[in-house]
Amino acid sequence: MAGVLLSRTEKVFIIDGVKDEYRSDGRSTIDYRPMELETNVVSHASGSARLRLANTDILVGIKTEIDVPKPDKPALGKIDFFVDCSANATPEFEGRGGEQLANSISNMMQRAYQSPQAFDLKQLCIFEGKQCWKLYVDILILECGGNLCDAVSLAVKAALFNTKIPFVKAALMDGGNIDLQLSDDPYDSKLLDVGSAPLLVTLCKIGNKCVVDPTAEEEKCSSVSLIVGVTGNRKYYSDDDTEELPAFQPKCSAISMHGPGSITTTTLRNAINQGIIAAVCLDEALGKTVVRERRDIEKFKRHSYGFLK
Amino acid sequence: MEGRPRALLERGLCSAVDAQWLMMMMMMMEGRDCLKSYDEVYSGLFDEKGHRKDGREMKEARAMYARGNFVSQAKGSSYIEMNKTKVVCSVFAPREISHQNEFSTVGQLFCEVKFAPFSCHLQRQPHVPDAEEKALSVALRKALEPTVCCHLFANFQIDIFVYILENDGACLAAAITAAGLALANGAVPMYDIITASSIAIIGDKMFIDPTEREEHLALSSPETKQNHGVITMSRMHGLKQIADFRQIGSLDVDCILKATDILEEECNKIVPKIQMILVRYINNGIIQQKKLAEAAKEREAALKIKMKEWSSSIIKISD
């Protein structure tokens, strides 16, 4: 990121450290820095989450709207990602500076959520071929401290977990048009099944090894990073532990490369494997956190921190 | 076909919106088989012998025709045809980056991919780039960045335009290979030749160099938990490096690693063809240059003779 200047010796120190699997802050190659997550922070959105990972600050709000499904996919709902890089994040984002980055993140999210095994759009269907829910996922980058993709995917999954969609009380068929009556009661709503939603893991190539969640200094030492989207495990996101779920195998829902460098085949293989291991750990941690938070909200035990912490 | 919804509308059996919708469905049905079930479409990909619809084996890529010097106005250009996928690429000379505040120490690539309005089943909007075109442009730039020596033209950008005349699957792979050839054809300094290949995966079947139907089905939703997805990989042959790797869908690790090996082989298969084309152009260039030099010599000799004649005639006149 901007403003980090490293001398050659500092770079050598980091690169040689990673070679022997040592990082300057003591993490292993698949460890993340500590994060803060709070859900249900925006009252006007159907679901929201705020995530802070080191200096990266992300706010995600989800709005729902009734829409007509695509003719070739009549039984599926829609989901749209929109990333906004605020000029507060770094001065580089001023004007149209952040547009390219924003596009690449929203593209990556769209691709990762494309497979029904990652996110099932059938749950957004209201009337097949007539009406469906459309989710607008608005991602606001408040502060940019590197590793944006990972933070965005975590915050989006938490916000989707928190999203409530009102039940349809009655429907009136008038000719071909449908008039829906939605429930006014905020508690009379359904939650989305987001257990399998993918998390993106950025693997930063330093030397011949890859590290996840690079610091700004580590990012300076690398010319290319691999972004791997890995589907989540439903088990970590279900409320009752008794429910039987089929055996879980993490799958890749999207892979992409970022940066001007290139990698060898062996590095690619190792990186994909490493990314999946990191994603499974991360998914478990996120699942536990959001489920605990939901329980706290139900029991009115939760302290709301907002942005004041 | 269009008569039926209209008749329904006239008899008042459905609303105008519905009739329009039905009509759209029917029009799309002819191009894409969206009303067929998944299994029907899947079995439609094979003929009776278990080959693919165009007679290829599963592991067989389409035959490729490639040439350079396709656009006379561009510095470098190329044309690639893989059966029904046809791509034109042109590269223009470096020019200064306009509207930029800061000096950039490395050069930039500006890539634009455009579909011809008649390239797909769906009518595309000309002029306005849609989301797919934008995504392809970004993917193309990412794939080409590692192979072009960007540090050699600081504060300059190279424009690369790809026009997809016909799209029958694997258009990104074709675009990357075409752009690599056009860059080399335009004598842009590069580290290596870049080639790309694509694979579609449905269950345990791997379709190398997929057609549009195969690609479409690999991206749509099966009911089961089987693997499905599309991978496009571009590779620099001599350096043994992967320049870009893109995957969409849902695939397990073993499948991806297996596909990577296959793609690597496929990318390598294209390299000799591209090398041959480039060598041929260089040879042709040398022959052309020789011819030009000879022609110049002849002209000079003729001119000398003329000069002698003139000078002698001038002397005569002065006498």
XYZ file of C-alpha atoms in Angstrom:
628
model
C 0.000 0.000 0.000
C 0.869 3.607 -0.170
C 3.608 5.209 1.777
C 5.648 2.157 2.740
C 9.288 2.491 1.861
C 11.566 -0.483 2.388
C 15.311 -0.624 2.034
C 16.944 -3.550 0.302
C 18.149 -5.089 3.570
C 14.654 -4.920 5.036
C 13.330 -6.735 1.984
C 16.032 -9.404 2.258
C 15.135 -9.848 5.932
C 11.468 -10.473 5.104
C 12.109 -12.706 2.071
C 14.681 -14.866 3.838
C 12.424 -15.093 6.867
C 9.510 -16.373 4.802
C 11.840 -18.909 3.176
C 12.325 -20.514 6.603
C 8.642 -19.948 7.501
C 9.305 -17.112 9.926
C 7.404 -13.867 9.687
C 8.381 -10.663 11.401
C 5.243 -10.582 13.560
C 5.538 -14.212 14.641
C 2.640 -15.633 12.644
C 2.798 -18.840 10.642
C 2.190 -18.777 6.882
C -1.538 -19.496 7.260
C -2.307 -17.229 10.223
C -4.433 -14.122 10.020
C -3.996 -11.035 12.109
C -6.640 -10.496 14.813
C -9.956 -9.171 13.518
C -12.936 -7.362 14.922
C -16.372 -8.204 13.617
C -19.741 -6.766 14.481
C -22.976 -7.635 12.751
C -26.254 -5.740 12.593
C -24.649 -2.308 12.668
C -26.774 -0.499 10.080
C -30.426 -0.251 11.044
C -31.791 0.545 7.573
C -30.217 -2.476 5.888
C -31.610 -6.008 5.906
C -28.262 -7.270 7.032
C -24.958 -5.638 7.777
C -21.526 -6.257 9.174
C -18.432 -4.306 9.966
C -15.036 -5.934 9.910
C -11.700 -4.570 10.940
C -8.590 -6.529 10.018
C -5.481 -4.682 11.192
C -5.912 -1.324 9.429
C -8.479 -2.472 6.893
C -11.987 -1.386 7.738
C -14.957 -2.724 5.800
C -18.649 -2.000 6.170
C -21.122 -4.189 4.328
C -24.817 -3.439 4.024
C -27.322 -5.677 2.302
C -30.508 -4.333 0.796
C -33.267 -6.547 -0.560
C -35.607 -5.783 -3.400
C -38.235 -7.694 -5.358
C -37.254 -8.293 -8.962
C -38.196 -10.380 -11.976
C -35.941 -13.415 -12.520
C -33.984 -13.887 -15.725
C -35.937 -15.812 -18.374
C -33.264 -18.492 -18.677
C -33.020 -18.956 -14.913
C -36.638 -18.671 -13.731
C -36.144 -20.369 -10.373
C -33.151 -18.355 -9.218
C -32.870 -15.098 -7.353
C -30.200 -12.489 -7.942
C -27.251 -11.182 -6.034
C -25.231 -8.114 -6.971
C -21.994 -6.872 -5.475
C -20.990 -3.270 -5.458
C -17.720 -2.073 -3.998
C -17.154 1.544 -3.113
C -13.634 2.670 -2.359
C -14.078 5.763 -0.255
C -11.480 8.487 -0.677
C -11.032 8.366 3.091
C -9.323 5.009 2.727
C -6.247 6.256 0.927
C -5.697 9.432 -1.090
C -5.185 7.222 -4.177
C -8.893 6.475 -4.267
C -9.807 10.096 -4.868
C -11.915 10.726 -7.936
C -11.969 7.611 -10.066
C -8.737 6.259 -8.619
C -10.275 3.335 -6.790
C -12.561 2.305 -9.608
C -10.301 -0.355 -11.051
C -9.676 -1.952 -7.674
C -13.366 -1.783 -6.802
C -14.311 -3.451 -10.068
C -11.805 -6.226 -9.631
C -13.046 -6.980 -6.102
C -16.711 -6.999 -7.073
C -15.920 -9.152 -10.111
C -14.065 -11.619 -7.949
C -16.949 -11.786 -5.457
C -19.465 -12.277 -8.254
C -17.442 -15.141 -9.659
C -16.923 -16.778 -6.289
C -20.681 -16.670 -5.544
C -21.615 -17.898 -9.012
C -21.809 -21.641 -8.346
C -24.960 -23.013 -6.647
C -22.649 -25.091 -4.474
C -21.216 -21.869 -3.119
C -24.399 -19.846 -2.730
C -27.786 -21.281 -3.602
C -29.855 -18.608 -5.352
C -32.939 -20.834 -5.212
C -33.600 -19.659 -1.672
C -34.274 -16.179 -3.086
C -37.085 -17.387 -5.338
C -40.620 -16.203 -4.521
C -42.671 -17.238 -7.574
C -40.900 -19.257 -10.203
C -40.508 -17.220 -13.386
C -42.371 -14.255 -11.870
C -40.736 -12.818 -8.826
C -37.591 -13.255 -6.824
C -35.528 -11.416 -4.267
C -32.553 -9.447 -5.406
C -29.806 -8.845 -2.893
C -27.736 -5.716 -3.261
C -24.493 -6.229 -1.403
C -22.921 -2.827 -0.885
C -19.343 -2.971 0.290
C -17.835 0.193 1.642
C -14.097 0.348 2.155
C -13.556 2.814 4.963
C -9.894 2.280 5.514
C -7.444 0.421 3.376
C -4.651 -1.489 5.101
C -4.041 -4.243 2.574
C -5.573 -7.680 2.107
C -8.880 -6.228 0.936
C -10.308 -9.292 -0.806
C -10.151 -11.500 2.278
C -11.660 -8.867 4.532
C -14.441 -8.128 2.050
C -15.394 -11.787 1.669
C -15.476 -12.288 5.449
C -17.610 -9.211 5.999
C -19.995 -10.169 3.187
C -20.497 -13.660 4.573
C -21.144 -12.279 8.057
C -23.601 -9.736 6.655
C -25.442 -12.392 4.621
C -25.656 -14.545 7.744
C -27.251 -11.588 9.458
C -29.664 -10.818 6.599
C -33.376 -11.185 7.249
C -35.845 -11.499 4.423
C -39.489 -10.802 5.272
C -42.019 -13.587 4.722
C -44.695 -13.134 2.102
C -48.071 -12.925 3.859
C -50.368 -12.979 0.857
C -50.143 -12.834 -2.893
C -52.755 -11.476 -5.241
C -52.782 -12.688 -8.814
C -54.186 -10.096 -11.165
C -53.907 -11.286 -14.735
C -50.221 -11.923 -15.089
C -49.146 -9.520 -12.388
C -48.517 -10.511 -8.840
C -49.128 -8.275 -5.880
C -47.245 -9.327 -2.797
C -48.026 -8.457 0.772
C -44.992 -8.651 2.952
C -44.976 -9.200 6.641
C -44.443 -6.020 8.696
C -43.214 -7.798 11.773
C -39.393 -7.629 11.821
C -39.228 -10.971 13.643
C -41.429 -12.686 11.076
C -38.612 -13.193 8.600
C -36.450 -15.930 7.236
C -32.707 -16.215 7.430
C -30.515 -17.186 4.539
C -28.564 -20.390 4.313
C -25.068 -19.003 3.861
C -22.998 -21.796 5.388
C -21.486 -22.727 2.056
C -20.748 -19.152 0.963
C -17.129 -18.826 -0.157
C -14.291 -17.017 1.569
C -11.499 -15.506 -0.458
C -7.947 -16.110 0.658
C -5.145 -14.029 -0.822
C -1.828 -15.831 -0.975
C 1.033 -13.439 -1.399
C 4.031 -14.977 -3.121
C 7.280 -14.095 -1.376
C 10.312 -15.939 -2.730
C 9.022 -19.407 -3.500
C 6.620 -19.546 -0.574
C 3.216 -17.999 -0.074
C 1.834 -16.268 2.986
C -1.741 -15.331 3.815
C -2.793 -11.958 5.141
C 0.402 -10.047 4.284
C 1.286 -6.864 6.105
C 1.988 -3.772 4.027
C 5.736 -4.475 4.302
C 5.290 -8.041 3.109
C 3.131 -6.888 0.221
C 6.022 -4.687 -0.927
C 8.249 -7.760 -1.256
C 5.909 -9.612 -3.541
C 5.062 -9.116 -7.182
C 2.127 -11.474 -7.505
C -0.598 -12.930 -5.345
C -3.073 -15.713 -5.888
C -6.665 -15.304 -4.740
C -8.495 -18.534 -3.951
C -12.225 -18.663 -3.186
C -13.105 -21.656 -1.025
C -16.639 -22.792 -0.172
C -17.596 -22.891 3.488
C -18.767 -25.674 5.742
C -22.458 -25.571 6.746
C -21.660 -27.285 10.028
C -20.093 -24.185 11.554
C -23.098 -22.021 10.739
C -26.016 -24.143 11.930
C -27.588 -23.307 15.251
C -28.430 -26.794 16.459
C -25.546 -29.228 16.597
C -27.786 -32.259 16.254
C -28.575 -31.687 12.602
C -26.950 -34.305 10.373
C -24.982 -32.811 7.543
C -23.228 -34.642 4.711
C -19.466 -35.000 4.852
C -17.815 -31.761 3.892
C -15.139 -31.315 1.295
C -13.892 -27.800 0.643
C -14.086 -26.832 -3.012
C -12.599 -23.958 -4.958
C -15.239 -21.646 -6.338
C -12.909 -19.134 -7.944
C -9.201 -18.676 -8.495
C -7.526 -15.621 -9.884
C -4.116 -14.036 -9.968
C -3.308 -10.482 -9.086
C -0.227 -8.405 -9.778
C 2.316 -8.132 -12.561
C 4.363 -11.247 -11.700
C 3.986 -14.886 -12.635
C 4.389 -18.175 -10.770
C 5.597 -21.697 -11.458
C 3.310 -24.705 -11.514
C 4.698 -26.132 -8.272
C 4.123 -22.857 -6.449
C 0.569 -22.750 -7.800
C -0.155 -26.258 -6.533
C 1.250 -25.548 -3.084
C -0.539 -22.211 -2.925
C -3.958 -23.699 -3.729
C -3.524 -26.365 -1.052
C -2.297 -23.790 1.456
C -5.196 -21.490 0.609
C -7.743 -24.204 1.258
C -6.257 -25.056 4.653
C -6.256 -21.374 5.617
C -9.830 -20.912 4.379
C -11.154 -23.870 6.388
C -9.600 -22.491 9.609
C -10.941 -19.038 8.850
C -14.400 -20.372 8.057
C -14.582 -22.207 11.366
C -13.557 -19.110 13.291
C -16.063 -16.914 11.445
C -18.862 -19.453 11.899
C -18.331 -19.681 15.642
C -18.245 -15.915 15.975
C -21.412 -15.160 14.036
C -23.388 -17.977 15.672
C -22.330 -16.736 19.118
C -23.273 -13.206 18.178
C -26.696 -14.315 16.959
C -27.320 -16.121 20.250
C -26.292 -13.013 22.163
C -28.673 -10.870 20.135
C -31.528 -13.282 20.790
C -30.879 -13.101 24.541
C -30.413 -9.291 24.440
C -26.963 -9.786 25.909
C -25.015 -8.128 23.185
C -23.219 -4.836 23.616
C -23.369 -2.718 20.544
C -20.075 -1.001 19.881
C -20.633 0.562 16.476
C -17.742 2.723 15.430
C -16.932 4.039 18.870
C -14.728 1.255 20.037
C -43.068 -19.732 -33.444
C -43.812 -16.119 -32.614
C -47.429 -16.590 -33.634
C -48.445 -18.467 -30.536
C -47.885 -15.810 -27.879
C -49.426 -13.222 -30.174
C -52.531 -15.378 -30.629
C -52.786 -15.809 -26.871
C -52.542 -12.049 -26.474
C -55.231 -11.375 -29.067
C -57.605 -13.794 -27.424
C -56.958 -12.068 -24.134
C -55.550 -15.182 -22.557
C -52.437 -13.445 -21.361
C -51.228 -9.915 -20.700
C -48.956 -7.963 -23.025
C -46.036 -8.328 -20.642
C -46.533 -12.080 -20.565
C -46.697 -12.325 -24.330
C -43.481 -10.378 -24.621
C -41.863 -12.574 -22.056
C -43.030 -15.750 -23.795
C -41.733 -14.467 -27.079
C -38.355 -13.734 -25.557
C -38.274 -17.205 -24.042
C -39.050 -18.787 -27.380
C -36.413 -16.762 -29.152
C -33.852 -17.768 -26.594
C -34.976 -21.358 -26.696
C -33.814 -21.670 -30.254
C -30.342 -20.449 -29.411
C -29.856 -21.811 -25.933
C -31.634 -24.817 -24.699
C -32.905 -23.219 -21.513
C -36.185 -25.073 -21.368
C -34.571 -28.479 -21.620
C -33.603 -30.204 -18.423
C -29.980 -30.326 -17.364
C -29.591 -33.997 -18.286
C -31.058 -33.464 -21.732
C -28.605 -30.675 -22.472
C -25.783 -32.750 -21.047
C -26.537 -35.757 -23.251
C -26.877 -33.326 -26.163
C -23.162 -32.608 -25.889
C -22.243 -36.052 -27.203
C -23.021 -37.972 -30.375
C -23.861 -41.700 -30.523
C -20.221 -42.787 -30.421
C -19.540 -40.824 -27.259
C -17.557 -38.180 -29.089
C -18.310 -34.503 -28.722
C -20.865 -32.956 -31.059
C -18.236 -31.593 -33.444
C -16.610 -35.021 -33.723
C -13.720 -34.317 -31.389
C -12.384 -36.607 -28.682
C -12.629 -35.312 -25.112
C -8.897 -34.604 -25.037
C -8.740 -33.070 -28.469
C -8.384 -29.332 -28.944
C -9.773 -27.665 -32.023
C -7.453 -27.115 -34.962
C -6.103 -23.585 -34.880
C -5.434 -21.200 -37.714
C -3.286 -18.236 -36.810
C -1.623 -15.482 -38.742
C -0.016 -12.126 -38.072
C -0.070 -8.853 -40.055
C -3.831 -8.946 -40.285
C -4.601 -5.259 -39.797
C -2.548 -2.946 -41.986
C -3.031 0.159 -39.822
C -1.778 -1.431 -36.604
C 1.828 -1.848 -35.566
C 1.273 -5.510 -34.859
C -1.807 -7.621 -35.384
C -3.004 -11.172 -35.525
C -5.990 -13.332 -36.334
C -6.834 -16.621 -34.662
C -9.537 -19.023 -35.662
C -10.510 -22.130 -33.754
C -13.403 -23.560 -35.712
C -16.158 -21.092 -34.822
C -14.204 -18.916 -32.422
C -12.651 -16.114 -34.415
C -10.584 -13.361 -32.867
C -8.737 -10.349 -34.286
C -6.145 -8.520 -32.231
C -4.269 -5.336 -33.011
C -1.489 -3.638 -31.073
C -0.586 0.013 -31.467
C 2.712 1.776 -30.848
C 3.408 3.088 -27.337
C 1.959 6.498 -26.639
C 2.150 8.796 -23.663
C -0.444 8.146 -20.973
C -2.975 10.926 -21.164
C -4.667 12.532 -18.141
C -2.237 11.281 -15.568
C -0.962 13.369 -12.720
C 2.011 11.327 -11.651
C 4.904 9.929 -13.598
C 4.740 6.145 -13.675
C 8.065 4.336 -13.788
C 6.678 1.315 -15.596
C 4.706 1.294 -18.803
C 1.081 0.257 -18.833
C -0.995 -1.982 -21.004
C -4.420 -0.857 -22.077
C -6.533 -3.803 -23.150
C -9.985 -3.718 -24.621
C -11.969 -6.773 -25.594
C -15.062 -6.271 -27.722
C -17.627 -8.690 -28.991
C -18.978 -8.116 -32.455
C -22.760 -7.497 -32.326
C -23.251 -10.706 -34.322
C -20.793 -12.821 -32.353
C -23.153 -14.609 -29.959
C -26.692 -15.933 -29.781
C -27.663 -12.905 -27.759
C -27.666 -9.601 -29.573
C -25.016 -7.460 -27.976
C -25.227 -3.737 -27.483
C -22.610 -2.081 -29.646
C -20.634 0.916 -28.285
C -21.252 0.353 -24.557
C -18.928 -2.239 -23.030
C -20.953 -4.695 -20.932
C -19.833 -6.471 -17.775
C -18.473 -9.511 -19.591
C -16.376 -7.401 -21.920
C -14.982 -5.424 -19.011
C -14.104 -8.595 -17.124
C -12.417 -10.064 -20.191
C -10.426 -6.854 -20.704
C -9.132 -6.994 -17.140
C -8.310 -10.698 -17.484
C -6.428 -10.040 -20.696
C -4.392 -7.253 -19.120
C -3.524 -9.435 -16.125
C -2.386 -12.246 -18.399
C -0.225 -10.009 -20.601
C 1.388 -7.899 -17.871
C 3.958 -10.529 -16.800
C 5.179 -11.146 -20.328
C 5.679 -7.582 -21.625
C 8.846 -5.741 -20.564
C 6.893 -2.833 -19.106
C 9.962 -1.158 -17.566
C 11.282 -0.309 -21.031
C 8.645 2.296 -21.800
C 8.100 4.343 -18.665
C 5.090 6.654 -18.654
C 3.874 5.157 -21.929
C 1.023 2.830 -22.632
C 0.538 0.197 -25.286
C -2.971 -0.215 -26.643
C -4.167 -3.752 -27.312
C -7.547 -4.186 -28.940
C -9.215 -7.543 -29.301
C -12.297 -7.935 -31.424
C -14.185 -11.198 -31.119
C -15.833 -11.828 -34.463
C -17.446 -15.065 -33.460
C -17.630 -16.651 -30.034
C -17.928 -20.383 -29.715
C -16.238 -20.889 -26.371
C -12.684 -20.416 -25.082
C -12.672 -16.812 -26.316
C -10.425 -15.600 -23.485
C -7.803 -18.228 -24.297
C -7.973 -17.296 -27.970
C -7.761 -13.588 -27.090
C -4.641 -14.080 -24.945
C -2.876 -16.201 -27.569
C -3.827 -13.699 -30.282
C -2.619 -10.757 -28.202
C 0.686 -12.540 -27.513
C 1.162 -13.102 -31.223
C 0.176 -9.528 -32.104
C 2.602 -8.092 -29.516
C 5.451 -10.197 -30.919
C 4.369 -9.254 -34.444
C 4.494 -5.580 -33.486
C 8.026 -6.036 -32.064
C 7.029 -5.065 -28.533
C 9.800 -6.236 -26.164
C 8.591 -9.386 -24.400
C 10.122 -11.916 -22.036
C 8.502 -14.899 -23.681
C 5.777 -16.131 -25.985
C 2.474 -16.400 -24.161
C -0.145 -19.018 -24.986
C -3.405 -19.847 -23.264
C -5.777 -22.761 -23.125
C -9.106 -23.430 -21.535
C -10.904 -26.433 -20.074
C -14.503 -27.047 -19.012
C -15.261 -29.617 -16.342
C -18.587 -31.332 -15.729
C -18.491 -34.158 -13.217
C -15.595 -36.416 -14.144
C -15.609 -35.312 -17.773
C -13.032 -32.774 -18.901
C -13.727 -30.893 -22.116
C -10.492 -29.489 -23.475
C -10.929 -26.322 -25.536
C -14.695 -26.188 -24.880
C -17.334 -24.876 -27.236
C -19.865 -22.324 -26.036
C -22.456 -24.967 -25.169
C -20.000 -26.971 -23.134
C -18.793 -23.835 -21.375
C -22.341 -22.699 -20.645
C -23.336 -26.033 -19.167
C -20.165 -26.252 -17.089
C -21.101 -22.909 -15.502
C -24.790 -23.618 -14.947
C -26.156 -25.370 -11.938
C -26.361 -29.119 -11.648
C -28.584 -30.480 -8.875
C -25.894 -32.799 -7.593
C -22.742 -31.917 -5.741
C -20.519 -32.809 -8.662
C -17.609 -30.751 -9.921
C -18.357 -28.121 -12.501
C -16.399 -25.167 -13.753
C -14.166 -23.573 -16.337
C -10.426 -22.929 -16.023
C -8.368 -20.715 -18.297
C -4.619 -20.771 -17.906
C -1.985 -18.770 -19.745
C 1.604 -19.818 -19.682
C 5.009 -18.584 -20.690
C 6.621 -21.587 -22.265
C 10.337 -20.835 -22.064
C 10.281 -19.502 -18.510
C 7.954 -22.297 -17.364
C 5.789 -19.769 -15.560
C 2.048 -19.380 -15.262
C 1.084 -15.843 -16.235
C -2.576 -16.073 -15.287
C -4.917 -18.652 -13.851
C -8.667 -18.154 -13.737
C -11.210 -20.556 -12.441
C -14.979 -20.258 -12.034
C -17.401 -22.869 -10.760
C -16.941 -25.354 -7.975
C -14.086 -27.812 -8.183
C -12.164 -29.875 -5.669
C -8.401 -29.629 -5.387
C -7.483 -32.899 -7.122
C -9.565 -31.922 -10.107
C -7.900 -28.505 -10.366
C -4.424 -29.962 -10.120
C -5.212 -32.575 -12.764
C -6.670 -29.886 -15.041
C -3.560 -27.751 -14.504
C -1.355 -30.536 -15.867
C -3.571 -30.987 -18.910
C -3.711 -27.248 -19.577
C 0.050 -26.984 -19.282
C 0.420 -29.596 -22.000
C -2.173 -27.892 -24.190
C -0.464 -24.507 -23.838
C 2.844 -26.097 -24.808
C 1.285 -27.629 -27.903
C 0.386 -24.186 -29.266
C 3.873 -22.722 -28.776
C 5.611 -24.343 -31.822
C 2.823 -23.055 -34.071
C 3.248 -19.496 -32.835
C 7.038 -19.800 -33.081
C 6.706 -21.043 -36.647
C 4.507 -18.101 -37.613
C 6.907 -15.615 -36.066
C 9.956 -17.210 -37.699
C 8.175 -17.181 -41.013
C 7.440 -13.473 -40.669
C 11.036 -12.742 -39.785
C 12.231 -14.811 -42.772
C 9.788 -13.060 -45.030
C 10.965 -9.761 -43.617
C 14.601 -10.605 -44.372
C 13.731 -11.707 -47.916
C 11.687 -8.559 -48.394
C 14.546 -6.427 -47.146
C 16.986 -8.139 -49.529
C 14.636 -7.573 -52.421
C 14.238 -3.940 -51.462
C 17.992 -3.529 -51.183
C 18.466 -5.107 -54.603
C 15.779 -2.935 -56.094
C 17.433 0.101 -54.549
C 20.770 -0.921 -55.999
C 19.237 -1.346 -59.447
C 17.608 2.038 -59.211
C 20.862 3.603 -58.170
C 22.733 1.975 -61.053
C 20.074 3.166 -63.490
C 20.267 6.623 -61.988
C 24.038 6.675 -62.376
C 23.742 5.754 -66.035
C 21.162 8.491 -66.497
C 23.377 10.967 -64.687
C 26.255 10.104 -66.991
C 24.016 10.580 -70.016
C 22.818 13.913 -68.707
C 26.214 15.168 -67.761
C 27.572 14.189 -71.164
C 24.624 15.871 -72.872
C 25.128 18.980 -70.734
C 28.769 19.050 -71.751
C 27.685 18.681 -75.363
C 25.275 21.599 -75.044
C 27.879 23.763 -73.412
C 30.218 22.893 -76.253
